[in-house]
mmCIF file of C-alpha atoms in Angstrom:
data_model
loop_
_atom_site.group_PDB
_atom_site.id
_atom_site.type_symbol
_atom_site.label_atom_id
_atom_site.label_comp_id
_atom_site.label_asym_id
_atom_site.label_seq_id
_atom_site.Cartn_x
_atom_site.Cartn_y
_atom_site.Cartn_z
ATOM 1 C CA UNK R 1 256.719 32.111 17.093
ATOM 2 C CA UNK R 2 259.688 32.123 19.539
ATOM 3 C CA UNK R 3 260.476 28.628 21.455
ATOM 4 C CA UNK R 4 260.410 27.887 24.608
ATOM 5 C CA UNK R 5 264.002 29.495 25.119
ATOM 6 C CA UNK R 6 262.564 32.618 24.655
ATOM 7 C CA UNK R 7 264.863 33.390 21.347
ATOM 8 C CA UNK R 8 264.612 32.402 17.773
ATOM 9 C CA UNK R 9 267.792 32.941 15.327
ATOM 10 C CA UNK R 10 265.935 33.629 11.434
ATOM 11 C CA UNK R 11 267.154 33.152 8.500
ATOM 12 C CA UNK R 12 269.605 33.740 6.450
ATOM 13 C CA UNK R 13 267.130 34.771 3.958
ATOM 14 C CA UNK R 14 267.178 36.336 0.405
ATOM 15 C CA UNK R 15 263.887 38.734 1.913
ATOM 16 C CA UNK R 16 265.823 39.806 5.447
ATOM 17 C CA UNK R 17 268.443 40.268 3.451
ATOM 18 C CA UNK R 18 267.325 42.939 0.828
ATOM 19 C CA UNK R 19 265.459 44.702 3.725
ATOM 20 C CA UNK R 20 268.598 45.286 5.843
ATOM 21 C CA UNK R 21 270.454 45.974 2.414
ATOM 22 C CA UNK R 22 267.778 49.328 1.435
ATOM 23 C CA UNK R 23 268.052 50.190 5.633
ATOM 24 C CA UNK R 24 271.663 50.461 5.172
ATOM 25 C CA UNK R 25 272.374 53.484 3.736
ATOM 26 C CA UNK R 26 269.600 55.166 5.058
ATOM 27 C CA UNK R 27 271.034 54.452 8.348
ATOM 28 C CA UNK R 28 274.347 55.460 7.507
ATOM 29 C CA UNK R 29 272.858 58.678 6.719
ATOM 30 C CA UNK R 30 270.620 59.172 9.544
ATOM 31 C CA UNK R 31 274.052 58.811 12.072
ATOM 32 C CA UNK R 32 275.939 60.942 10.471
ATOM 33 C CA UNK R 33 273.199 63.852 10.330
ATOM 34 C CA UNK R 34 271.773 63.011 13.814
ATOM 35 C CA UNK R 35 272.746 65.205 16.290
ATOM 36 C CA UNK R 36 271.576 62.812 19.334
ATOM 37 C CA UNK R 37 275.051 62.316 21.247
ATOM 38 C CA UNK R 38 276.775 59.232 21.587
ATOM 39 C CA UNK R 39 276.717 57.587 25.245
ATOM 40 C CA UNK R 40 278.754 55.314 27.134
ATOM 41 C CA UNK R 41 282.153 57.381 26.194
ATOM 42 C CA UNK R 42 280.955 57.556 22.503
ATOM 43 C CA UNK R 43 280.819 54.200 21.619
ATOM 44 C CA UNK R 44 277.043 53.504 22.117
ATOM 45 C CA UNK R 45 274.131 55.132 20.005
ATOM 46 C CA UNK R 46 271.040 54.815 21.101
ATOM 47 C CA UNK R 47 268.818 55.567 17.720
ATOM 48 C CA UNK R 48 265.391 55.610 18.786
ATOM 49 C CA UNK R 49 263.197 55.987 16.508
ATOM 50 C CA UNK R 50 266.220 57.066 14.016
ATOM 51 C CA UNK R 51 265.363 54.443 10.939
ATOM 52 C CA UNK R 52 262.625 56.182 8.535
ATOM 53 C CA UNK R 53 260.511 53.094 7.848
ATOM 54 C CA UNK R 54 257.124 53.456 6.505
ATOM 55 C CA UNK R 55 254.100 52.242 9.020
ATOM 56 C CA UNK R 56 254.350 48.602 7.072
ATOM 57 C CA UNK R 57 258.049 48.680 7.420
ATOM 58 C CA UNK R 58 259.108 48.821 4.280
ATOM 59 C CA UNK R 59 261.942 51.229 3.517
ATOM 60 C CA UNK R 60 263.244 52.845 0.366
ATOM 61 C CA UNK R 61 260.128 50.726 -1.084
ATOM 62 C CA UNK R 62 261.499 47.408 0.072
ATOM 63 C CA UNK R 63 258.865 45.257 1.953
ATOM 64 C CA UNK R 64 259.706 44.108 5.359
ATOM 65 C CA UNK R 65 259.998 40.577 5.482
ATOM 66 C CA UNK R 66 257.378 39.232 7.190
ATOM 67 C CA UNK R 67 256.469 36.479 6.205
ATOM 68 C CA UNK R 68 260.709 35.498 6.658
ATOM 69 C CA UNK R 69 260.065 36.461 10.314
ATOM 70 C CA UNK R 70 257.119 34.318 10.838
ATOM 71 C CA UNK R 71 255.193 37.416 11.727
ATOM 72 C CA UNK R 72 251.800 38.822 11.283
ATOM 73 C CA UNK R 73 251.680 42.172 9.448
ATOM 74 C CA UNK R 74 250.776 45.144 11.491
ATOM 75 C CA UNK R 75 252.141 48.657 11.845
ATOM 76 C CA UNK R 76 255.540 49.198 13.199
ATOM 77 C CA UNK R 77 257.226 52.560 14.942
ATOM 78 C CA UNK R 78 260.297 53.968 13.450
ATOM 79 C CA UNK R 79 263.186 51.522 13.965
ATOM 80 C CA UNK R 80 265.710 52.056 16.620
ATOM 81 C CA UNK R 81 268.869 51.831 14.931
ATOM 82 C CA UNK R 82 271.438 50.424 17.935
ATOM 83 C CA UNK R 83 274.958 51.178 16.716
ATOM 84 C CA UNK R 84 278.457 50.297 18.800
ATOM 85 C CA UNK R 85 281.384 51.288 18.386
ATOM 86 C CA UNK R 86 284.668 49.770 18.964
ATOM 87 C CA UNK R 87 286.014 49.648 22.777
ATOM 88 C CA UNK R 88 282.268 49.190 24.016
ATOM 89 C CA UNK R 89 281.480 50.005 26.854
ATOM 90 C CA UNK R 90 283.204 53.116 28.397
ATOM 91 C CA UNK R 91 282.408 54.788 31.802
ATOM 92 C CA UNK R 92 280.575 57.901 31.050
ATOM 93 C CA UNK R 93 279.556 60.663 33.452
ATOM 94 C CA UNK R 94 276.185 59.780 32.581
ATOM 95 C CA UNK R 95 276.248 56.960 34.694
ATOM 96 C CA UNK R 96 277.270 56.378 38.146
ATOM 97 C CA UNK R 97 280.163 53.596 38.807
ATOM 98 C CA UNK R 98 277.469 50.823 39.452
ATOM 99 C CA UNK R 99 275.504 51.272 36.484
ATOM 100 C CA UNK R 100 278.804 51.099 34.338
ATOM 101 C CA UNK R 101 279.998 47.961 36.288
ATOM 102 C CA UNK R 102 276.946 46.476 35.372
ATOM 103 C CA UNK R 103 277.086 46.681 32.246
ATOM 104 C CA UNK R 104 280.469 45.546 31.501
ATOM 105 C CA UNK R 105 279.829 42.813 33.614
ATOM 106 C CA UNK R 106 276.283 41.725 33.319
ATOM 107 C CA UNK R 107 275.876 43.280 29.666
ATOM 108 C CA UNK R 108 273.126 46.395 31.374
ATOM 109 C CA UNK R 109 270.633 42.935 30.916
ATOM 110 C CA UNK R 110 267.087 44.048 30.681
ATOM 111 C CA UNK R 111 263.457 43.300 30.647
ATOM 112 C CA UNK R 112 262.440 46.065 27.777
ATOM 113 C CA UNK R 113 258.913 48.009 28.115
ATOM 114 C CA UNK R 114 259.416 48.801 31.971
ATOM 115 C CA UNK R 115 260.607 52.408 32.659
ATOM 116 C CA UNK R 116 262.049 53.520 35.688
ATOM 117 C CA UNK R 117 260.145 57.184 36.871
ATOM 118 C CA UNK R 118 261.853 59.969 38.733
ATOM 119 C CA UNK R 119 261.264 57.754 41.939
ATOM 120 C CA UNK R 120 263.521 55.522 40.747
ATOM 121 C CA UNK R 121 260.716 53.059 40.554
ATOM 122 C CA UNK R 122 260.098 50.865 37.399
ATOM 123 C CA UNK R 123 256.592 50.080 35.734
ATOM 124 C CA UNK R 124 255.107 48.588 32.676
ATOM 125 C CA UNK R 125 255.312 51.464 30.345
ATOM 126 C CA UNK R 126 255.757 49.871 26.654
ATOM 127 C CA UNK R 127 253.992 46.200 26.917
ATOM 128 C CA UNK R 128 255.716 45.416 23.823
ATOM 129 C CA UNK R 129 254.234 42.353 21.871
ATOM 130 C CA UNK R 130 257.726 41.263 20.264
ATOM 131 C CA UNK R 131 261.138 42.326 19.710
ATOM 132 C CA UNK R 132 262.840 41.729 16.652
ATOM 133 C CA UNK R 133 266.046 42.631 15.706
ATOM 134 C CA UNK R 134 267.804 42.979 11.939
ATOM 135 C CA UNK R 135 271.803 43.056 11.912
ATOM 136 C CA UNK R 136 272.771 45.722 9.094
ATOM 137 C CA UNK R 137 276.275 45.613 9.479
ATOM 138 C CA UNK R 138 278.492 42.807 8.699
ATOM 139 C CA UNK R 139 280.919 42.105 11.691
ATOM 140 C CA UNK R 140 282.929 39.699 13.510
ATOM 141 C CA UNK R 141 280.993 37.554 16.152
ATOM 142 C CA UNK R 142 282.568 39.429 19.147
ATOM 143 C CA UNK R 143 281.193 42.933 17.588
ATOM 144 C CA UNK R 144 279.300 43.498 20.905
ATOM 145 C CA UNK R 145 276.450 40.974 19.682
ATOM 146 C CA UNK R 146 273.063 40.840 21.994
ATOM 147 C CA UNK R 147 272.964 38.584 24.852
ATOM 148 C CA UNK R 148 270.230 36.672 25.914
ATOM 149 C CA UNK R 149 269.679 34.411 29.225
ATOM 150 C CA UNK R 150 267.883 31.193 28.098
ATOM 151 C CA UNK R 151 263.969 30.499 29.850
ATOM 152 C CA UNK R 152 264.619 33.906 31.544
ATOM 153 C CA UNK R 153 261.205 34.993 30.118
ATOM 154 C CA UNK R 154 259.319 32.463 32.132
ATOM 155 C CA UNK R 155 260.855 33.326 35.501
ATOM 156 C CA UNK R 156 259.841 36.602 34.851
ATOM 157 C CA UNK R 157 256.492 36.334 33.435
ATOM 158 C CA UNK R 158 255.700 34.367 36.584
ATOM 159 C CA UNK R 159 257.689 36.700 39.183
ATOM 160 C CA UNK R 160 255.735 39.682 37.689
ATOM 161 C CA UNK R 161 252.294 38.181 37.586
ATOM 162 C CA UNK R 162 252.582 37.454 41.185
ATOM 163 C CA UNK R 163 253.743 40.812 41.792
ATOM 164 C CA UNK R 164 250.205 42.292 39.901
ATOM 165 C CA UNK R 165 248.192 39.652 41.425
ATOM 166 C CA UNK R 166 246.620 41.699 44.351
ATOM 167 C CA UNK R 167 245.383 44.341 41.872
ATOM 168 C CA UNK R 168 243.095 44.519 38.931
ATOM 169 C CA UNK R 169 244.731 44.631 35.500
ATOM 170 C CA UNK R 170 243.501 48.004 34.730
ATOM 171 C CA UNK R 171 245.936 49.394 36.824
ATOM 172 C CA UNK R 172 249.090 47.194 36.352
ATOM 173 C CA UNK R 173 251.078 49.983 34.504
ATOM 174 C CA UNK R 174 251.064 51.859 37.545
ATOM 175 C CA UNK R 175 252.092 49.738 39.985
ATOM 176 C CA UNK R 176 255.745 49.483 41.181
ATOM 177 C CA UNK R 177 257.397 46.120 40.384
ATOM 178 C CA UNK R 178 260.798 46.673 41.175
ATOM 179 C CA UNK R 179 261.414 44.347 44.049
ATOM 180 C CA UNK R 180 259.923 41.733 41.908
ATOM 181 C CA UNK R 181 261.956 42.583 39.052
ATOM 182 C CA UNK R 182 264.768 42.906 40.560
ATOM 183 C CA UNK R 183 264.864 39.429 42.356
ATOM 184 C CA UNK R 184 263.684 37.677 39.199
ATOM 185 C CA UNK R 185 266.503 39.388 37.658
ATOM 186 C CA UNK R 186 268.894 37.770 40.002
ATOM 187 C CA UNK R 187 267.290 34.393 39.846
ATOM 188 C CA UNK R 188 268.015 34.445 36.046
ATOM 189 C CA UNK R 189 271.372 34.958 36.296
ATOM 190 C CA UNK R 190 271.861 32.239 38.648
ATOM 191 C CA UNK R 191 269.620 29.853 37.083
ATOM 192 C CA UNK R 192 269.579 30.965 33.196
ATOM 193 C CA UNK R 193 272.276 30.008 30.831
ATOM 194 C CA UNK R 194 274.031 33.081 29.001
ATOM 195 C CA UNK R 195 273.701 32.934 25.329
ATOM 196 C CA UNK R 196 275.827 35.073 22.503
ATOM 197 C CA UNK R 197 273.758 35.723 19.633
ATOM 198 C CA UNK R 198 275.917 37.469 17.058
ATOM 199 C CA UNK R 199 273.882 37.956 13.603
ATOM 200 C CA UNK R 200 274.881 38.908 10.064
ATOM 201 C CA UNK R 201 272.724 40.970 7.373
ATOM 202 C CA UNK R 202 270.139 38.523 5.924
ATOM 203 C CA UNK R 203 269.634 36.928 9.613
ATOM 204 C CA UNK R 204 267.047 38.182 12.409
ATOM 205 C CA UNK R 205 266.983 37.395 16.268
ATOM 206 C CA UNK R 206 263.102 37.479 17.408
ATOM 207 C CA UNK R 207 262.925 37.574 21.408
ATOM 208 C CA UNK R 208 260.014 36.355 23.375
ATOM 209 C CA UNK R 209 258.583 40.191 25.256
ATOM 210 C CA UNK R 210 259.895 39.307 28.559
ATOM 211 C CA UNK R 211 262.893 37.754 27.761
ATOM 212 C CA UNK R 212 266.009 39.190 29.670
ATOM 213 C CA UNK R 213 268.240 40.478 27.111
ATOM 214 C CA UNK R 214 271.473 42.643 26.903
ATOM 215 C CA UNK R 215 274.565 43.417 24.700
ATOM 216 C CA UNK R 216 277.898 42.478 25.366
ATOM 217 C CA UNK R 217 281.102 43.762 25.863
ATOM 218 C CA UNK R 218 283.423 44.323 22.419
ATOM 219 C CA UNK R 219 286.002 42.003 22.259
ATOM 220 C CA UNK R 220 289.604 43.309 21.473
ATOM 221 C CA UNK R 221 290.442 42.743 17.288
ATOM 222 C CA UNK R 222 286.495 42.478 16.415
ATOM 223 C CA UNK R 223 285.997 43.842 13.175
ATOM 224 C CA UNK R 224 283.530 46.280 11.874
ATOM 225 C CA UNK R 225 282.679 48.753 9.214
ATOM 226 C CA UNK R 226 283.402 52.273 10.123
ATOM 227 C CA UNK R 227 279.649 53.072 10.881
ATOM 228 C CA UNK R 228 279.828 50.520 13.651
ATOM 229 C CA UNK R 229 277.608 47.426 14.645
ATOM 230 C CA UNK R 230 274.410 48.215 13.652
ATOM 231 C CA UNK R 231 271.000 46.386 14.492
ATOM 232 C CA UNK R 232 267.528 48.013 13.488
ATOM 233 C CA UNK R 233 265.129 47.009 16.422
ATOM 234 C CA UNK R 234 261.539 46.387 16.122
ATOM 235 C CA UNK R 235 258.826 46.603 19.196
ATOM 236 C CA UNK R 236 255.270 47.401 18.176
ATOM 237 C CA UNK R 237 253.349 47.324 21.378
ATOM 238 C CA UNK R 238 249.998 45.632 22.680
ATOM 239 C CA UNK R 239 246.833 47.618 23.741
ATOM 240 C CA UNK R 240 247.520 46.474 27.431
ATOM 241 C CA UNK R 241 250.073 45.322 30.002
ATOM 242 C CA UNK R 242 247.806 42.464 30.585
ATOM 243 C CA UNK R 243 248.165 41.129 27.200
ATOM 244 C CA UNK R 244 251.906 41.764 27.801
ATOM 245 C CA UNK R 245 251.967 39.269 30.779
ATOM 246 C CA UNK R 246 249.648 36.905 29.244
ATOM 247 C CA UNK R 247 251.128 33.402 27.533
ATOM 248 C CA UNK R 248 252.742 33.466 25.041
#
C-alpha cells in the first residue's frame, strides 16, 4: 500500500526488473511504428495505451511483478508508455501561453482520472484505483523524472468530497468540480512539499489515486538513450467514483 505521503518508491527488484527488461524492446518498437505525433515541440509522447501487455500484464510472456509491487492481481489496460525527449518542455501551438507556462513552471501537476469536457469543465471520468509507474529507460536523475507534492492526496480527497457532498454518489461523475479542484490545487502547492522521484529499470513509483503528480522540466546535460525517458504507466480503474474518493 502507499504511505501516508501518498508515494511509495519499489524496489530495485530482480522481478520489476525482468518485466521492464521484455517491455523494452517492445516499446522501442511500438514508437518508432506509431504514428501518434509527438507534443510539446516533439519532445513529449503521450503513448496511451501504446505497450501490448496481456490483460495480466505480462509481456513477451514475462509476468508482471506483482507481488514486487505489493499489489493484488487483477486485469490491467494497455500500458501508457510516457516517453521525453531531451529539451522537455517546448511551447507548442497546441497549447496556449498559460498552459505552457504551467508546465515549465509547475510541471502541468495533475490529479489523473478527471477530464475536462468541451465546457472547459472537469469531472471524475477514470476513478482510477492506483497508479503505478515502471522506468524502462536508464537515465540520469534530471531526465524529466515525475514529480509529486507530498500529503497532496489528502487535501484533495477532502476538498473534493466536500465538493460532492450535496449530491448522491450516483451522480458524482457528472458533477463539475473545478472550483474545488482548482483551489485544492493551489493549497497544495503552498502547503505540499515538492518531491523529485527519478527511477531506474528494476524500480517502481506507486502513487496514492489522488495524489497530485507531474513531470518535470529536463535539466541541461541529462543523459538518455536515444528512445528517450521512458515510463510504462499503469491505472486500472474502480467500478465507481465513490470508491475513488473513499479512504484509502
Amino acid at each position: 500500500m502507499v504511505n501516508a505521503a501518498g508515494w511509495q518508491r519499489i524496489g530495485p527488484d530482480p522481478a520489476i526488473d525482468a518485466w521492464a527488461a521484455a517491455a523494452l524492446p517492445i516499446a522501442r518498437q511500438m514508437l518508432a511504428d506509431s504514428a501518434e505525433p509527438w507534443r510539446c515541440g516533439g519532445t513529449w509522447f503521450v503513448g496511451v495505451d501504446a505497450l501490448p501487455n496481456a490483460p495480466d500484464g505480462s509481456i513477451s510472456g514475462t509476468a508482471f511483478p506483482w507481488a514486487a509491487l505489493g499489489l493484488a492481481a487483477e486485469p490491467l489496460h494497455r500500458g501508457q508508455l510516457s516517453t521525453i525527449r531531451p529539451g522537455y518542455p517546448q511551447p507548442s501551438d497546441s497549447e496556449t501561453a498559460a498552459a505552457f507556462a504551467f508546465r515549465r513552471n509547475r510541471d502541468a501537476a495533475h490529479l489523473d482520472g478527471l477530464i475536462a469536457g468541451l465546457d472547459g469543465a472537469r469531472r471524475i471520468a477514470e476513478p482510477h484505483g492506483w497508479i503505478v509507474g515502471l522506468p524502462l529507460t536508464a537515465c540520469d536523475e534530471g531526465a524529466s523524472p515525475l514529480t509529486v507534492w507530498e500529503g497532496s492526496h489528502q487535501i484533495l480527497q477532502t476538498a473534493l468530497r466536500a465538493a460532492l457532498a450535496p449530491h448522491p454518489p450516483e451522480v458524482w461523475g457528472q458533477i463539475d468540480i473545478t472550483a474545488a479542484y482548482t483551489t485544492a490545487r493551489k493549497t497544495c502547492f503552498e502547503t505540499c512539499r515538492r518531491i523529485l522521484l527519478p527511477a531506474r529499470p528494476g524500480e517502481a513509483t506507486l502513487l496514492h489515486r489522488l495524489t497530485l503528480h507531474g513531470v518535470a522540466p529536463w535539466q541541461d546535460g541529462a543523459a538518455a538513450p536515444p528512445e528517450g525517458r521512458i515510463i510504462a504507466y499503469f491505472r486500472p480503474e474502480l467500478p465507481r467514483v465513490a470508491d475513488w474518493l473513499t479512504p484509502p
